[in-house]
PDB file of C-alpha atoms in Angstrom:
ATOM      1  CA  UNK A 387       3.898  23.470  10.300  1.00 74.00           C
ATOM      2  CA  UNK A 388       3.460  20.634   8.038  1.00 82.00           C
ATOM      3  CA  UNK A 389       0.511  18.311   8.280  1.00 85.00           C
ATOM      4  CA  UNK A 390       2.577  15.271   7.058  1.00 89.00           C
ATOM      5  CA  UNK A 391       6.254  14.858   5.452  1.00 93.00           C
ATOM      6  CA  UNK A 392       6.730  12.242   2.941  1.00 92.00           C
ATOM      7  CA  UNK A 393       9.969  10.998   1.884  1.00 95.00           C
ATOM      8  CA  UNK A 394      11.227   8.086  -0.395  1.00 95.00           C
ATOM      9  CA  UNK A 395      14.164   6.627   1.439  1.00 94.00           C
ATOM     10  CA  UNK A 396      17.162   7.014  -0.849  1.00 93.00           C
ATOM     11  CA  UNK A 397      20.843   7.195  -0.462  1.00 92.00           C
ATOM     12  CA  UNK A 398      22.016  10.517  -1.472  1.00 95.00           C
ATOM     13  CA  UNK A 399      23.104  12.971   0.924  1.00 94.00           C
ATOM     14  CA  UNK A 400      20.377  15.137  -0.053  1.00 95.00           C
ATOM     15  CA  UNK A 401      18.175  12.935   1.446  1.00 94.00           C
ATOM     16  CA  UNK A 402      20.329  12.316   4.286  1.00 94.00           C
ATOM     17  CA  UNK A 403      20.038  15.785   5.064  1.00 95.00           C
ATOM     18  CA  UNK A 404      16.021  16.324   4.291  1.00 94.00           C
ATOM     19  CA  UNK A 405      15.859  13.069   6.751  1.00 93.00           C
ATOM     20  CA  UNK A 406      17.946  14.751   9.347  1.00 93.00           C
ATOM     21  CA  UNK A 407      16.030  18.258   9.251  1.00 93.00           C
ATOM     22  CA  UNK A 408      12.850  16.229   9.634  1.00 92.00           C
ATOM     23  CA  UNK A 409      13.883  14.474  11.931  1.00 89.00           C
ATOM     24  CA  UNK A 410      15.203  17.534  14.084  1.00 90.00           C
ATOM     25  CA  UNK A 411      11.827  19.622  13.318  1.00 91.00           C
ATOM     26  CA  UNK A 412       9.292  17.464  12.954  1.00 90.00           C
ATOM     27  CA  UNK A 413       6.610  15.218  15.081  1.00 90.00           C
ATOM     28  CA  UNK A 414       7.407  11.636  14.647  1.00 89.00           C
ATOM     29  CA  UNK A 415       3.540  10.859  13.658  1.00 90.00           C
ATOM     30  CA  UNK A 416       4.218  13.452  10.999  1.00 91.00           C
ATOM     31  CA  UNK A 417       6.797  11.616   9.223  1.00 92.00           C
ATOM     32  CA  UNK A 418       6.285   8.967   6.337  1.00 92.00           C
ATOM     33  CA  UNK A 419       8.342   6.779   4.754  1.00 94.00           C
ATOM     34  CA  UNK A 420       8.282   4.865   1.488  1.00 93.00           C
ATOM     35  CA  UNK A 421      10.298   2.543   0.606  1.00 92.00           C
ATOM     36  CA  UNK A 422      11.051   1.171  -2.870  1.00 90.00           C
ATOM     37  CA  UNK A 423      11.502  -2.166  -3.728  1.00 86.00           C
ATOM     38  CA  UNK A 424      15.096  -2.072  -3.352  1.00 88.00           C
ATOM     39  CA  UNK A 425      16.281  -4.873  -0.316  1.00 88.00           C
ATOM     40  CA  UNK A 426      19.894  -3.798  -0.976  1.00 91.00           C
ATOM     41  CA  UNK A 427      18.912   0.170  -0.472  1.00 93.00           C
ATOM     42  CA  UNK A 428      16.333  -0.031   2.263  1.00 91.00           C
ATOM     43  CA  UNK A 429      19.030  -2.632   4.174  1.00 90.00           C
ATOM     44  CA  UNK A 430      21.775   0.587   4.083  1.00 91.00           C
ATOM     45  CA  UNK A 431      18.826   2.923   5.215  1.00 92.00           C
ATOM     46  CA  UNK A 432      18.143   0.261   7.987  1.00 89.00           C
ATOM     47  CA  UNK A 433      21.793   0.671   9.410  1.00 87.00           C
ATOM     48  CA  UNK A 434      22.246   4.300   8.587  1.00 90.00           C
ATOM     49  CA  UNK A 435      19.308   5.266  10.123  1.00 88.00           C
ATOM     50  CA  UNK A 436      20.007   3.608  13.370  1.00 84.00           C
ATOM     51  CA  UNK A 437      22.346   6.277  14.420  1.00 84.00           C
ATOM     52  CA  UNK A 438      19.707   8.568  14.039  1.00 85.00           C
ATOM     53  CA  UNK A 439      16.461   7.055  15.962  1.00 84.00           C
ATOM     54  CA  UNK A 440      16.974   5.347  18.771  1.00 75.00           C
ATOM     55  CA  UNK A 441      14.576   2.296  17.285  1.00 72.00           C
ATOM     56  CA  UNK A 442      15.240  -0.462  15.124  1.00 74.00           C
ATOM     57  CA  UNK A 443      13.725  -0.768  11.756  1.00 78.00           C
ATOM     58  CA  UNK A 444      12.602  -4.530  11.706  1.00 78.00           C
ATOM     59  CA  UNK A 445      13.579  -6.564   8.127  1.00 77.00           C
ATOM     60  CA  UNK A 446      11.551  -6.778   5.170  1.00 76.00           C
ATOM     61  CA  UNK A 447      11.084 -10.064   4.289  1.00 71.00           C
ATOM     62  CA  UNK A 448       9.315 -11.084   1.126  1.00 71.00           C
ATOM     63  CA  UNK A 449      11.958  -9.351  -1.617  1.00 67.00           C
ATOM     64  CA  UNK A 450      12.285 -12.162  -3.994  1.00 68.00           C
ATOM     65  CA  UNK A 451       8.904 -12.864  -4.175  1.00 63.00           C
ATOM     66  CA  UNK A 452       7.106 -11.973  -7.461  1.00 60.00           C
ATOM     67  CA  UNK A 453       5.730  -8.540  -7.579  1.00 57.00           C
ATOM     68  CA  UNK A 454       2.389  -8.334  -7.270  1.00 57.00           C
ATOM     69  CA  UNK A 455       0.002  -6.663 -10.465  1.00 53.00           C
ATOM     70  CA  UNK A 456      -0.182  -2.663  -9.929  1.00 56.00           C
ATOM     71  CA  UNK A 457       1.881  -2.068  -6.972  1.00 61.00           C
ATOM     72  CA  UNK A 458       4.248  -0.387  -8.998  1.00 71.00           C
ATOM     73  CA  UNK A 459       7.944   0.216  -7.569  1.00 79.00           C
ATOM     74  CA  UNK A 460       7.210   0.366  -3.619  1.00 83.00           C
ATOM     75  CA  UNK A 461       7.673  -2.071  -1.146  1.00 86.00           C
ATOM     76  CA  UNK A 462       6.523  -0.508   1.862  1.00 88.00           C
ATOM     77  CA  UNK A 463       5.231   2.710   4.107  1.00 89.00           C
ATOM     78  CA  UNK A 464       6.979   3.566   7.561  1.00 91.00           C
ATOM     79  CA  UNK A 465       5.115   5.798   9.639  1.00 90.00           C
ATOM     80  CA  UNK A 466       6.082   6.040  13.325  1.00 89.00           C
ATOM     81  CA  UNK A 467       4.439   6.646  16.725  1.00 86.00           C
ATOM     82  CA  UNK A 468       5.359   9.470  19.326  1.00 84.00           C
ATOM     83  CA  UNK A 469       8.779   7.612  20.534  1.00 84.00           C
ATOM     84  CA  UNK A 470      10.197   7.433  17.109  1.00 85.00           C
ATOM     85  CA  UNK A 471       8.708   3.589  16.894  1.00 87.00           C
ATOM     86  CA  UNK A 472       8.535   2.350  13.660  1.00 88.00           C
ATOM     87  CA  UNK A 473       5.087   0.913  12.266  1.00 87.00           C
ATOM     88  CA  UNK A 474       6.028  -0.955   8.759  1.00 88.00           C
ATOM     89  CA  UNK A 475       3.537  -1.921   6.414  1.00 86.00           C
ATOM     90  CA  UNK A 476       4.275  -4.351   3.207  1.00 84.00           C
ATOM     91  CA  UNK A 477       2.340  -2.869   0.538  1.00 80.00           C
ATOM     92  CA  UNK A 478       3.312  -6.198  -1.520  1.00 77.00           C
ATOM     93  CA  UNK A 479       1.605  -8.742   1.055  1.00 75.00           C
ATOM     94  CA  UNK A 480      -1.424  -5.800   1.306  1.00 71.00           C
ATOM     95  CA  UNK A 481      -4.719  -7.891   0.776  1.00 70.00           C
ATOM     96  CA  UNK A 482      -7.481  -5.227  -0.786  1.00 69.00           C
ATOM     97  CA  UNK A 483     -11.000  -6.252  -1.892  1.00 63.00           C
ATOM     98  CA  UNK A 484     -11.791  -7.177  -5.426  1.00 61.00           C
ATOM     99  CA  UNK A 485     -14.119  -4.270  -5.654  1.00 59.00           C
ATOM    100  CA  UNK A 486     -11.939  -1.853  -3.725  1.00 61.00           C
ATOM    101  CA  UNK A 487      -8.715  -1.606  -6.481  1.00 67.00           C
ATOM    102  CA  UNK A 488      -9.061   0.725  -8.769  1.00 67.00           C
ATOM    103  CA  UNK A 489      -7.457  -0.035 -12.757  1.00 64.00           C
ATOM    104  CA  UNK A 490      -6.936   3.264 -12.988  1.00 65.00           C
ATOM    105  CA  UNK A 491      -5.144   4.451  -9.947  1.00 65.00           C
ATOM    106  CA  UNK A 492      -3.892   0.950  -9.230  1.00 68.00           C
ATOM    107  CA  UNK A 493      -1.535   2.506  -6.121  1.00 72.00           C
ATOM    108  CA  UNK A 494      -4.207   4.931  -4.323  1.00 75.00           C
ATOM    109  CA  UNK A 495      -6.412   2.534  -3.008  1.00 78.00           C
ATOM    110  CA  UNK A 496      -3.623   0.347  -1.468  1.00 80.00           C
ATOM    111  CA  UNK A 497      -2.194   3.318  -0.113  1.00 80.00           C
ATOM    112  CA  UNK A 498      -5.377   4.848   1.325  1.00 79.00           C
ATOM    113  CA  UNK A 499      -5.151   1.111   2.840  1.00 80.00           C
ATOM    114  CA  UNK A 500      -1.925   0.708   4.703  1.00 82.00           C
ATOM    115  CA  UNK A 501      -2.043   4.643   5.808  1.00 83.00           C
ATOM    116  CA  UNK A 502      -4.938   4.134   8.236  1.00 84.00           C
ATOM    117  CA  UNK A 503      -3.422   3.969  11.462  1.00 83.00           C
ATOM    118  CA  UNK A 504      -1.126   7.378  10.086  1.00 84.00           C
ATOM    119  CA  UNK A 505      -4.308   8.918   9.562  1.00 83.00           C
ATOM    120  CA  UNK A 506      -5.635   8.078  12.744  1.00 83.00           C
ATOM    121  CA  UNK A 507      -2.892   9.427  14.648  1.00 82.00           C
ATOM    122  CA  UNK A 508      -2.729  12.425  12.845  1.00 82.00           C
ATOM    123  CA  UNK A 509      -6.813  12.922  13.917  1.00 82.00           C
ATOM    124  CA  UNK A 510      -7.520  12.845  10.144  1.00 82.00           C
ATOM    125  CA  UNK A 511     -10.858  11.426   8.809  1.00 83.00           C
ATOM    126  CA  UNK A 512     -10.268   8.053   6.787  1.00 79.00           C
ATOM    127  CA  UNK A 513     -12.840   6.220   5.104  1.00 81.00           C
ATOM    128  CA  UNK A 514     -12.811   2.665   3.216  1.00 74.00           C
ATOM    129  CA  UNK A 515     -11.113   3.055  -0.546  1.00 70.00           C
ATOM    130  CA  UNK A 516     -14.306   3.641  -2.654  1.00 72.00           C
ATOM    131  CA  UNK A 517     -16.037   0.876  -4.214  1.00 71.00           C
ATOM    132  CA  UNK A 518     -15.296   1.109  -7.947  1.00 71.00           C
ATOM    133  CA  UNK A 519     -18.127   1.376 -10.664  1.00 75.00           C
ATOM    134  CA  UNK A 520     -16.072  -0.643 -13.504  1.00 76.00           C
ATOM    135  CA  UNK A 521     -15.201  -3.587 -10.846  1.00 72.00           C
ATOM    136  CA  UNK A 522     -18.723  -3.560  -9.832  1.00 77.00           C
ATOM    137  CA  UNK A 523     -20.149  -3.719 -13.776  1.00 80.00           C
ATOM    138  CA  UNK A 524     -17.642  -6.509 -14.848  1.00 80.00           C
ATOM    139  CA  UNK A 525     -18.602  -8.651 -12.033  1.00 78.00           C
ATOM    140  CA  UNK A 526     -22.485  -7.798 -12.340  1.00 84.00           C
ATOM    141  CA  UNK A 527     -21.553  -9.028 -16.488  1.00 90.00           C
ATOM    142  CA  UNK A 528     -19.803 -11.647 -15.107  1.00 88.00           C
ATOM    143  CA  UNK A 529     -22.425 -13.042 -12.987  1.00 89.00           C
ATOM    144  CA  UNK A 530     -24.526 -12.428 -15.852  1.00 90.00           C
ATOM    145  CA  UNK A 531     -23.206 -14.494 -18.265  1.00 92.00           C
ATOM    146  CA  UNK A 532     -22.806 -17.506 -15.548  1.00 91.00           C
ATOM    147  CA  UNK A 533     -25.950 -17.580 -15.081  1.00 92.00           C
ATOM    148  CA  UNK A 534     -26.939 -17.582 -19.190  1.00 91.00           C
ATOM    149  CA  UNK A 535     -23.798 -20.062 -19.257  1.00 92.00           C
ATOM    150  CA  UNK A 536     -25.582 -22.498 -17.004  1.00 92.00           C
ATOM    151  CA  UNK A 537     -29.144 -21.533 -18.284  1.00 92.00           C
ATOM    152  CA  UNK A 538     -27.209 -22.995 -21.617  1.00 90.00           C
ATOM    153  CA  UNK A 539     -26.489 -26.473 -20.183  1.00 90.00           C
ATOM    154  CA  UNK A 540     -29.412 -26.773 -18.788  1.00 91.00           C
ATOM    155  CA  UNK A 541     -31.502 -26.395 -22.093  1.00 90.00           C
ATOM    156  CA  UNK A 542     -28.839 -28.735 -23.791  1.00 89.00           C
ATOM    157  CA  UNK A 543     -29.277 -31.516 -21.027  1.00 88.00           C
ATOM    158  CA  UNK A 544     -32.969 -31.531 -20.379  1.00 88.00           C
ATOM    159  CA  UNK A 545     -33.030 -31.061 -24.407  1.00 87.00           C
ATOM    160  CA  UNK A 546     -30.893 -34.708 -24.560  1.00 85.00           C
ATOM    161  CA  UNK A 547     -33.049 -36.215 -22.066  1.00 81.00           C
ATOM    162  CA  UNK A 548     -36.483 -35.455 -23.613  1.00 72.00           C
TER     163      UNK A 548
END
């Protein structure tokens, strides 16, 4: 009945068992996954969960790297196709356009992001993360005071030279 199920991986047995019932009841494409940005955690999920789906849930690589600004605690999403296939997406190595991240929400836009092809299979509309206003004015001021900045040396140099 459910149009999607989310659930952080964990390792309680509450979880265990909210995993199982999904799993049981639910269409694969309506399952996601997040994962947090624990490699010791998501590595027990990995093996646990292999008696459960027939697939294998590839690595995560990328762990000790520094965490990048405003991706807060998650490492990835895990959304799945019909067969119970696995489709992984490393919200840390996420590229997302200067104009598209959002100071506010720093999480929705990357999100919105990585959940396209979920959205897609679930034949739900997705558009672009929206272009946001205060990104758009700093780099309009930005721009702005470049070009006074270089209006500046230009005064001073044809000032020297005359």
């Amino acid at each position: 009945r459910a149009r999607l199920v989310i659930l952080r991986i964990g390792s309680s047995s509450g979880f265990w068992w909210e995993l199982e019932t999904v799993l049981r009841s639910c269409a694969p494409k309506k399952l996601l996954l997040l994962v947090p940005r624990d490699e010791a955690l998501y590595e027990s999920f990995r093996i646990r969960v292999g008696e459960l789906i027939p697939d294998t849930f590839p690595q995560l690589t990328d762990w000790k790297r520094r965490r990048k600004l405003f991706r807060g605690s998650l490492m990835a999403t895990i959304f799945f196709n019909p067969g119970w296939e696995p489709t992984v997406v490393n919200l840390q190595t996420l590229s997302l356009p200067f104009l598209r991240r959002s100071p506010n929400l720093p999480l929705a836009p990357i999100l919105k992001t990585a959940l396209r092809p979920l959205f897609e299979n679930l034949n739900q509309s997705w558009e672009l993360p929206r272009v946001n206003r205060r990104q758009k004015w700093l780099l309009v001021i930005a721009a702005i005071l470049a070009v006074y900045f270089l209006l500046f040396i230009l005064v001073v140099a044809v000032a020297r030279f005359a």
